[in-house]
Coordinates of C-alpha atoms and ligand atoms in Angstrom, one line a residue:
X609 CA 161.9 182.0 257.8
X610 CA 163.9 179.0 259.2
X611 CA 167.5 179.5 257.9
X612 CA 168.7 175.9 258.8
X613 CA 166.6 174.6 255.9
X614 CA 168.6 176.6 253.4
X615 CA 171.9 175.2 254.8
X616 CA 170.4 171.7 254.9
X617 CA 169.4 171.9 251.2
X618 CA 172.5 173.8 250.0
X619 CA 174.9 171.1 251.3
X620 CA 172.9 168.2 249.9
X621 CA 171.8 169.4 246.4
X622 CA 173.9 167.8 243.7
X623 CA 174.1 170.1 240.6
X624 CA 175.3 167.4 238.2
X625 CA 173.3 164.4 239.4
X626 CA 171.1 162.3 237.0
X627 CA 168.3 163.0 239.5
X628 CA 166.7 166.4 238.4
X629 CA 166.9 169.3 240.7
X630 CA 163.1 169.5 241.4
X631 CA 163.2 165.8 242.3
X632 CA 166.1 166.2 244.6
X633 CA 164.6 169.2 246.3
X634 CA 161.3 167.2 246.8
X635 CA 163.2 164.3 248.2
X636 CA 165.4 166.3 250.5
X637 CA 162.5 168.3 252.0
X638 CA 160.5 165.1 252.4
X639 CA 163.4 163.5 254.2
X640 CA 163.8 166.5 256.5
X641 CA 160.0 166.4 257.3
X642 CA 159.9 162.6 257.9
X643 CA 163.1 162.8 260.1
X644 CA 161.2 165.3 262.4
X645 CA 163.5 168.2 261.6
X646 CA 160.6 170.6 261.6
X647 CA 159.6 171.1 265.2
X648 CA 156.7 173.2 266.6
X649 CA 159.3 175.6 267.7
X650 CA 161.6 175.6 264.7
X651 CA 165.2 176.5 265.7
X652 CA 164.1 179.3 267.9
X653 CA 161.4 180.6 265.6
X654 CA 158.0 180.4 267.2
X655 CA 155.0 178.8 265.6
X656 CA 154.4 176.0 263.2
X657 CA 157.1 175.4 260.6
X658 CA 156.7 177.6 257.5
X659 CA 158.8 176.9 254.5
X660 CA 160.6 179.8 252.9
X661 CA 158.7 181.5 250.1
X662 CA 159.4 179.9 246.8
X663 CA 161.0 183.0 245.3
X664 CA 163.3 183.4 248.4
X665 CA 164.4 179.8 248.5
X666 CA 165.1 179.8 244.8
X667 CA 167.3 182.9 245.2
X668 CA 169.2 181.5 248.1
X669 CA 169.8 178.1 246.4
X670 CA 170.5 179.5 243.0
X671 CA 167.6 177.6 241.5
X672 CA 164.8 178.6 239.1
X673 CA 161.7 179.5 241.0
X674 CA 159.7 177.0 239.0
X675 CA 161.9 174.2 240.4
X676 CA 161.0 175.2 243.9
X677 CA 157.3 175.6 243.1
X678 CA 157.3 172.1 241.4
X679 CA 158.8 170.6 244.6
X680 CA 156.3 172.4 246.9
X681 CA 153.4 171.3 244.7
X682 CA 154.5 167.7 244.7
X683 CA 154.9 167.6 248.5
X684 CA 151.5 169.2 248.9
X685 CA 150.0 166.5 246.6
X686 CA 151.7 163.8 248.8
X687 CA 150.3 165.3 252.0
X688 CA 153.5 166.7 253.6
X689 CA 152.8 170.4 253.0
X690 CA 149.8 172.6 253.1
X691 CA 149.4 176.1 251.8
X692 CA 147.6 178.7 253.8
X693 CA 146.0 181.6 251.9
X694 CA 148.3 184.5 251.7
X695 CA 150.7 183.0 254.4
X696 CA 152.8 180.5 252.4
X697 CA 153.6 176.8 252.6
X698 CA 153.6 174.9 255.9
X699 CA 154.6 171.5 257.1
X700 CA 151.4 169.5 258.0
X701 CA 151.1 169.6 261.8
X702 CA 151.1 165.8 262.1
X703 CA 154.8 165.8 261.0
X704 CA 155.9 168.5 263.5
X705 CA 158.0 167.1 266.3
X706 CA 157.2 168.3 269.7
X707 CA 160.4 169.9 271.1
X708 CA 162.3 168.7 274.1
X709 CA 161.7 165.8 276.5
X710 CA 158.1 165.2 275.4
X711 CA 159.2 163.8 272.1
X712 CA 157.9 160.2 271.7
X713 CA 160.6 157.6 271.8
X714 CA 160.0 154.9 269.1
X715 CA 160.0 151.3 270.5
X716 CA 162.8 149.2 269.1
X717 CA 161.8 146.9 266.2
X718 CA 162.4 143.2 266.5
X719 CA 161.3 139.7 265.6
X720 CA 158.4 138.0 267.3
X721 CA 159.4 135.1 269.7
X722 CA 158.2 132.7 267.0
X723 CA 160.4 134.5 264.5
X724 CA 163.3 134.4 266.9
X725 CA 162.9 130.6 267.5
X726 CA 162.7 130.0 263.8
X727 CA 165.8 132.0 262.8
X728 CA 167.9 130.7 265.7
X729 CA 167.4 127.1 264.5
X730 CA 167.1 127.6 260.7
X731 CA 170.5 128.2 259.1
X732 CA 170.6 129.2 255.5
X733 CA 172.0 126.2 253.7
X734 CA 175.3 126.8 252.0
X735 CA 177.2 124.6 249.5
X736 CA 174.3 124.0 247.3
X737 CA 176.1 122.8 244.2
X738 CA 179.2 120.9 243.2
X739 CA 180.7 117.8 244.9
X740 CA 179.2 116.8 247.3
X741 CA 176.1 119.1 247.7
X742 CA 173.3 116.9 249.1
X743 CA 170.0 116.7 247.2
X744 CA 171.2 118.1 243.9
X745 CA 170.1 116.2 240.8
X746 CA 172.0 116.4 237.5
X747 CA 170.6 119.5 235.9
X748 CA 173.0 119.6 232.9
X749 CA 171.4 116.4 231.5
X750 CA 167.8 117.5 231.9
X751 CA 166.0 117.5 228.5
X752 CA 165.9 121.3 228.4
X753 CA 165.0 121.6 224.7
X754 CA 161.9 119.4 225.2
X755 CA 160.9 121.4 228.3
X756 CA 161.5 124.7 226.5
X757 CA 159.3 123.6 223.6
X758 CA 156.5 122.6 225.9
X759 CA 156.7 125.9 227.8
X760 CA 156.8 128.0 224.6
X761 CA 153.8 126.1 223.1
X762 CA 151.7 126.8 226.2
X763 CA 153.1 130.4 226.4
X764 CA 151.8 130.9 222.9
X765 CA 148.5 129.1 223.1
X766 CA 147.2 129.8 226.6
X767 CA 143.9 131.6 226.6
X768 CA 144.1 134.8 228.7
X769 CA 141.5 133.8 231.3
X770 CA 143.8 131.0 232.3
X771 CA 146.4 133.6 233.4
X772 CA 144.2 135.0 236.1
X773 CA 143.9 133.6 239.7
X774 CA 143.1 129.9 239.9
X775 CA 141.6 128.0 242.9
X776 CA 141.3 124.4 241.6
X777 CA 144.2 123.0 243.6
X778 CA 146.2 122.7 240.4
X779 CA 145.6 122.2 236.7
X780 CA 143.2 119.2 236.3
X781 CA 145.2 117.6 233.5
X782 CA 148.3 117.7 235.7
X783 CA 146.5 116.3 238.7
X784 CA 145.2 113.4 236.5
X785 CA 148.7 112.7 235.2
X786 CA 150.2 112.8 238.7
X787 CA 147.5 110.6 240.2
X788 CA 148.1 107.9 237.5
X789 CA 151.9 108.1 238.1
X790 CA 151.5 107.9 241.9
X791 CA 149.1 105.0 241.9
X792 CA 151.2 103.0 239.4
X793 CA 154.7 103.8 240.5
X794 CA 154.4 104.7 244.2
X795 CA 151.5 102.6 245.4
X796 CA 149.7 105.7 246.6
X797 CA 145.9 105.4 246.8
X798 CA 144.4 108.5 245.4
X799 CA 142.1 110.2 242.9
X800 CA 143.1 113.4 240.9
X801 CA 140.8 115.4 243.2
X802 CA 142.9 114.5 246.3
X803 CA 146.0 116.2 244.7
X804 CA 147.0 119.7 245.5
X805 CA 149.8 121.3 243.4
X806 CA 152.1 123.4 245.5
X807 CA 155.4 125.4 245.0
X808 CA 157.6 123.2 247.2
X809 CA 157.4 120.3 249.6
X810 CA 157.8 122.6 252.5
X811 CA 154.6 124.5 251.7
X812 CA 152.8 121.1 252.1
X813 CA 154.4 120.5 255.4
X814 CA 153.6 124.0 256.8
X815 CA 150.1 123.9 255.4
X816 CA 149.5 120.5 257.1
X817 CA 150.7 121.8 260.4
X818 CA 148.7 124.9 260.2
X819 CA 145.5 123.1 259.3
X820 CA 145.8 120.0 261.5
X821 CA 147.6 121.1 264.6
X822 CA 147.0 123.8 267.2
X823 CA 149.7 126.2 268.4
X824 CA 152.1 124.4 270.7
X825 CA 151.0 120.9 269.8
X826 CA 153.7 118.3 269.3
X827 CA 155.2 117.1 266.0
X828 CA 157.6 114.1 266.1
X829 CA 160.4 114.6 263.6
X830 CA 163.1 112.1 262.7
X831 CA 166.4 112.5 264.5
X832 CA 168.5 113.1 262.5
X833 CA 166.1 114.7 260.0
X834 CA 165.5 117.2 257.3
X835 CA 166.1 120.7 258.6
X836 CA 163.6 122.1 256.1
X837 CA 160.8 120.1 257.7
X838 CA 161.9 121.3 261.1
X839 CA 161.6 124.9 260.0
X840 CA 158.2 124.4 258.3
X841 CA 156.6 122.7 261.3
X842 CA 158.2 125.1 263.8
X843 CA 157.1 128.1 261.7
X844 CA 153.5 126.8 261.9
X845 CA 153.8 126.9 265.7
X846 CA 154.4 123.2 266.5
X847 CA 156.7 122.0 269.2
X848 CA 159.3 119.5 267.8
X849 CA 160.1 116.3 269.5
X850 CA 162.9 114.1 268.2
X851 CA 162.2 110.4 267.3
X852 CA 165.4 108.4 266.8
X853 CA 166.1 106.6 263.5
X854 CA 167.5 103.1 263.7
X855 CA 168.2 100.5 261.0
X856 CA 164.5 100.2 260.3
X857 CA 163.6 103.9 260.2
X858 CA 161.9 106.1 262.6
X859 CA 161.4 104.3 265.9
X860 CA 158.2 105.3 267.8
X861 CA 159.5 103.5 270.9
X862 CA 162.5 105.7 271.2
X863 CA 160.6 108.8 272.1
X864 CA 161.0 109.9 275.7
X865 CA 158.6 112.9 275.6
X866 CA 155.3 111.8 277.1
X867 CA 153.2 114.3 275.2
X868 CA 150.9 112.9 272.5
X869 CA 152.1 113.9 269.0
X870 CA 149.6 115.5 266.7
X871 CA 151.7 114.9 263.7
X872 CA 154.6 112.6 262.8
X873 CA 156.9 113.7 260.0
X874 CA 158.8 110.9 258.2
X875 CA 160.8 110.0 255.1
X876 CA 160.1 106.2 254.9
X877 CA 161.3 105.5 251.3
X878 CA 164.7 106.9 252.0
X879 CA 165.3 108.4 255.3
X880 CA 167.0 111.9 255.1
X881 CA 169.9 112.0 255.8
X882 CA 170.8 108.5 257.1
X883 CA 169.4 106.7 253.9
X884 CA 167.6 103.9 255.8
X885 CA 164.5 102.4 254.0
X886 CA 161.8 101.9 256.6
X887 CA 161.1 98.2 257.0
X888 CA 157.6 96.8 256.5
X889 CA 157.1 95.8 260.2
X890 CA 158.2 99.3 261.2
X891 CA 155.8 100.9 258.7
X892 CA 152.9 98.9 260.2
X893 CA 154.1 99.7 263.8
X894 CA 154.2 103.4 263.0
X895 CA 150.7 103.4 261.4
X896 CA 149.4 101.5 264.4
X897 CA 151.1 103.9 266.8
X898 CA 149.7 106.9 265.0
X899 CA 146.2 105.4 265.1
X900 CA 146.4 104.8 268.8
X901 CA 147.4 108.3 269.6
X902 CA 145.3 110.0 266.9
X903 CA 148.2 111.5 265.1
X904 CA 148.5 112.5 261.5
X905 CA 151.5 111.2 259.5
X906 CA 153.3 113.5 257.1
X907 CA 155.1 111.3 254.6
X908 CA 157.8 113.1 252.7
X909 CA 158.6 111.0 249.6
X910 CA 161.2 113.4 248.2
X911 CA 163.5 111.2 246.1
X912 CA 162.1 107.7 246.0
X913 CA 162.0 107.6 242.1
X914 CA 165.7 106.7 242.4
X915 CA 165.7 103.2 243.8
X916 CA 168.6 101.0 242.7
X917 CA 168.4 97.5 244.2
X918 CA 164.8 96.4 244.2
X919 CA 161.3 97.6 243.6
X920 CA 160.4 100.4 246.0
X921 CA 158.1 99.6 248.9
X922 CA 154.7 101.1 248.3
X923 CA 154.3 104.5 250.0
X924 CA 153.1 104.5 253.6
X925 CA 150.0 106.3 252.4
X926 CA 149.0 103.3 250.3
X927 CA 149.5 100.9 253.3
X928 CA 147.3 102.8 255.8
X929 CA 143.9 101.4 256.5
X930 CA 142.5 104.8 257.4
X931 CA 143.0 108.3 256.0
X932 CA 145.7 109.5 258.4
X933 CA 148.6 110.0 256.0
X934 CA 149.3 113.2 254.2
X935 CA 151.7 112.4 251.3
X936 CA 154.1 115.0 249.9
X937 CA 156.2 114.7 246.8
X938 CA 158.4 117.1 244.8
X939 CA 159.7 117.6 241.3
X940 CA 162.9 119.1 242.7
X941 CA 164.9 115.9 242.6
X942 CA 163.3 114.3 239.5
X943 CA 163.5 117.4 237.4
X944 CA 165.3 120.4 239.0
X945 CA 164.9 122.4 242.3
X946 CA 164.4 125.7 240.5
X947 CA 161.2 124.5 238.9
X948 CA 159.4 125.0 242.3
X949 CA 156.7 122.4 241.7
X950 CA 155.6 119.8 244.3
X951 CA 152.4 118.1 245.2
X952 CA 150.5 116.7 248.1
X953 CA 147.9 114.0 248.4
X954 CA 145.3 114.8 251.0
X955 CA 142.6 112.6 252.4
X956 CA 139.3 113.0 250.7
X957 CA 137.6 114.6 253.6
X958 CA 140.3 117.3 254.0
X959 CA 141.0 118.3 250.4
X960 CA 138.4 121.1 250.3
X961 CA 139.9 122.7 253.4
X962 CA 143.5 122.3 252.1
X963 CA 142.5 123.7 248.7
X964 CA 140.9 126.8 250.3
X965 CA 143.7 127.4 252.7
X966 CA 146.3 127.0 250.0
X967 CA 144.4 129.4 247.7
X968 CA 144.2 132.0 250.4
X969 CA 147.8 131.7 251.8
X970 CA 150.0 130.7 248.9
X971 CA 148.2 130.4 245.5
X972 CA 149.1 128.0 242.8
X973 CA 152.3 127.7 240.8
X974 CA 152.2 129.3 237.3
X975 CA 149.6 127.9 234.9
X976 CA 152.1 127.6 232.0
X977 CA 154.6 125.5 234.1
X978 CA 151.8 123.2 235.2
X979 CA 150.5 122.8 231.7
X980 CA 154.0 122.0 230.4
X981 CA 154.6 119.6 233.2
X982 CA 151.3 117.8 232.5
X983 CA 152.5 117.2 228.9
X984 CA 155.9 116.2 230.1
X985 CA 154.4 113.4 232.1
X986 CA 151.7 112.4 229.6
X987 CA 154.1 112.3 226.6
X988 CA 156.5 110.0 228.4
X989 CA 159.4 112.5 228.8
X990 CA 159.2 112.3 232.6
X991 CA 159.5 108.4 232.7
X992 CA 162.3 108.5 230.2
X993 CA 164.2 111.1 232.2
X994 CA 163.8 109.2 235.5
X995 CA 165.0 106.0 233.8
X996 CA 168.1 107.7 232.4
X997 CA 168.9 109.5 235.7
X998 CA 168.4 106.3 237.7
X999 CA 171.1 104.6 235.6
X1000 CA 173.3 107.7 235.8
X1001 CA 173.0 108.1 239.5
X1002 CA 173.6 104.4 240.2
X1003 CA 176.8 104.7 238.1
X1004 CA 177.8 107.8 240.0
X1005 CA 177.2 106.2 243.4
X1006 CA 179.5 103.4 242.2
X1007 CA 182.1 105.9 241.2
X1008 CA 182.0 107.5 244.6
X1009 CA 182.2 104.2 246.4
X1010 CA 185.1 102.9 244.4
X1011 CA 187.0 106.3 244.5
X1012 CA 186.6 106.2 248.3
X1013 CA 187.6 102.5 248.5
X1014 CA 190.8 103.1 246.6
X1015 CA 191.8 106.2 248.6
X1016 CA 193.2 106.5 252.0
X1017 CA 189.6 107.1 253.2
X1018 CA 188.7 103.4 252.4
X1019 CA 187.8 102.7 256.0
X1020 CA 184.9 105.2 256.0
X1021 CA 181.6 103.2 256.6
X1022 CA 179.0 104.2 254.0
X1023 CA 175.2 103.9 254.1
X1024 CA 173.6 101.2 251.9
X1025 CA 172.7 103.5 249.0
X1026 CA 169.7 101.6 248.0
X1027 CA 168.0 104.8 246.9
X1028 CA 168.3 108.5 246.5
X1029 CA 170.9 111.1 245.6
X1030 CA 173.4 110.8 248.5
X1031 CA 175.4 108.5 250.7
X1032 CA 176.1 108.9 254.4
X1033 CA 179.7 108.5 255.4
X1034 CA 180.0 107.7 259.1
X1035 CA 182.9 109.3 261.0
X1036 CA 184.5 108.3 264.3
X1037 CA 183.2 110.3 267.3
X1038 CA 186.6 111.9 267.7
X1039 CA 186.6 113.4 264.2
X1040 CA 185.9 117.1 263.9
X1041 CA 183.1 117.3 261.3
X1042 CA 182.9 121.0 261.4
X1043 CA 186.7 121.6 260.9
X1044 CA 186.6 119.1 258.0
X1045 CA 183.7 120.8 256.4
X1046 CA 185.3 124.3 256.7
X1047 CA 188.6 123.1 255.3
X1048 CA 186.8 121.4 252.4
X1049 CA 184.8 124.5 251.6
X1050 CA 188.0 126.5 251.2
X1051 CA 188.9 124.0 248.4
X1052 CA 185.5 124.2 246.8
X1053 CA 184.2 120.9 248.1
X1054 CA 180.9 120.6 250.1
X1055 CA 181.0 118.2 253.1
X1056 CA 177.7 118.7 254.9
X1057 CA 178.2 117.7 258.6
X1058 CA 175.5 115.3 259.9
X1059 CA 175.3 117.5 263.1
X1060 CA 173.3 120.0 261.0
X1061 CA 170.4 117.5 260.9
X1062 CA 170.1 117.0 264.6
X1063 CA 167.7 118.9 266.9
X1064 CA 169.7 117.9 269.9
X1065 CA 173.2 116.7 270.6
X1066 CA 174.3 114.4 267.8
X1067 CA 175.3 110.9 269.1
X1068 CA 177.1 110.1 265.9
X1069 CA 179.2 111.9 263.4
X1070 CA 179.2 111.8 259.6
X1071 CA 179.1 113.6 256.3
X1072 CA 176.2 113.7 253.8
X1073 CA 177.7 113.1 250.4
X1074 CA 175.5 114.1 247.4
X1075 CA 176.8 112.4 244.3
X1076 CA 174.0 112.8 241.7
X1077 CA 174.7 116.3 240.4
X1078 CA 178.4 115.9 239.7
X1079 CA 180.3 113.9 237.0
X1080 CA 182.9 111.2 237.6
X1081 CA 185.8 113.6 237.4
X1082 CA 184.2 116.0 239.9
X1083 CA 183.5 113.0 242.2
X1084 CA 187.1 111.7 242.1
X1085 CA 188.5 115.2 242.6
X1086 CA 186.2 115.7 245.7
X1087 CA 187.2 112.3 247.1
X1088 CA 190.9 113.2 246.7
X1089 CA 190.3 116.3 248.8
X1090 CA 188.2 114.5 251.3
X1091 CA 190.8 111.8 251.8
X1092 CA 193.6 114.3 252.2
X1093 CA 191.7 116.3 254.7
X1094 CA 190.8 113.2 256.7
X1095 CA 194.4 112.3 256.9
X1096 CA 195.4 115.8 258.0
X1097 CA 192.6 115.9 260.6
X1098 CA 193.7 112.5 262.0
X1099 CA 197.2 113.8 262.2
X1100 CA 196.2 116.7 264.3
X1101 CA 194.1 114.6 266.7
Ligands
PLP2433 C1 164.0 115.4 252.7 C2 163.6 116.5 251.8 N1 162.3 116.8 251.6 C3 161.9 117.8 250.8 C4 162.8 118.5 250.1 C5 162.5 119.8 249.3 O1 161.7 119.8 248.4 P1 161.3 121.2 247.7 O2 162.4 121.6 246.8 O3 160.0 120.7 247.0 O4 161.0 122.2 248.7 C6 164.2 118.2 250.2 C7 165.1 119.1 249.5 O5 166.3 119.1 249.7 C8 164.6 117.2 251.1 O6 165.9 116.9 251.2

């Protein structure tokens, strides 16, 4: 009988543990087997590893015999032990480690090269709330009671078959309500059948890249741009090429790389993060360019509901003469990010492929959330909430501007703020964005450095200041800290 096993078990069994003795014994013997402690020549004893007889082991460990029998039977049922008539319990040969140098060395585990590329560029965003976290809407003033009522009503009344798998591309009533909204408010040309309900804008981006581009084909992305889009396109195997953003938006003529893009990602309504609204001539030029090189355009219309100075320009999708624009919108900014509902509008000829791929890869968001959202839109709550938030965010942007203007940071150039939930504050090239951001974080203020949004070396410096999710007091407090830190940094330079 191998004596090491008695010592091994004796030193590890905990008499007063919540885990019963039979369970512990089972686990410990299983661990010893999996770790390869039973060798074909077990500690000098020839032959396959035989476990001590249950009576003997119970005696040595001061356990009831039934406890040992229970553990042996469980390990036998799991396939680690086998009993041989009249000879006792043995470790199944597949788990016996060959002694000495012939033992197989496990290959080290690691990420694929695609995985490595993704994690080396994708940083987990930090500073997701408070002043001045970018992209955060005002969650405290969301009509939670209305939303809860709609959710509970559907929770109570949903017929069971609706709680199974669904493959329609989204609840038909929600797709209808969204199509009406997108046509009227965003100038999108679509029918409800072209809409696919997804669990986040990035799923739409990744799905588009997976379905429309081959491994290694080129995607143009805005420089600077949305890091989430970079990650989605890269994860789908695309090579990213930076297209500079100027005063009119993404500039196709700025691209040096001579490879033809298969896909062009853009945020024309409100460029993220610079805040530029793409001009009409530039929209037409971009569409013409895409048509010439046979590229798809991926339009990310993430926060255009919040437009402050004039009527929004219609979506690029509505302007295109052909069906080359995939439109992606999200509820994260209009409602709240944790809802995880977004949508895409796909050209007629592609919707079947997108619906199938989406059903296979990701599946649809929960039925009850979709049903509640459909009511939220149809009963006017959505439009009312957008109207209220538009006024609130405009006022908050004003608070941020005037707080900065009356502080020692009054010289900071700010973006136009015609739309959206954030302003860009441009910093002089000498300023140390990262030091500023670290120092602010220690005081509870989020200053997202513009450098985070560049694929390459950033030719300008700045801070992305989200103002929508924080009240006037929080904005003023954040500005006071920003202004003080800016002075300190200047002092050190
Ligand atoms: C430019 C841009 N697009 C899309 C999204 C994300 O949307 P979702 O929450 O649907 O993934 C964000 C969120 O921050 C964003 O800034």
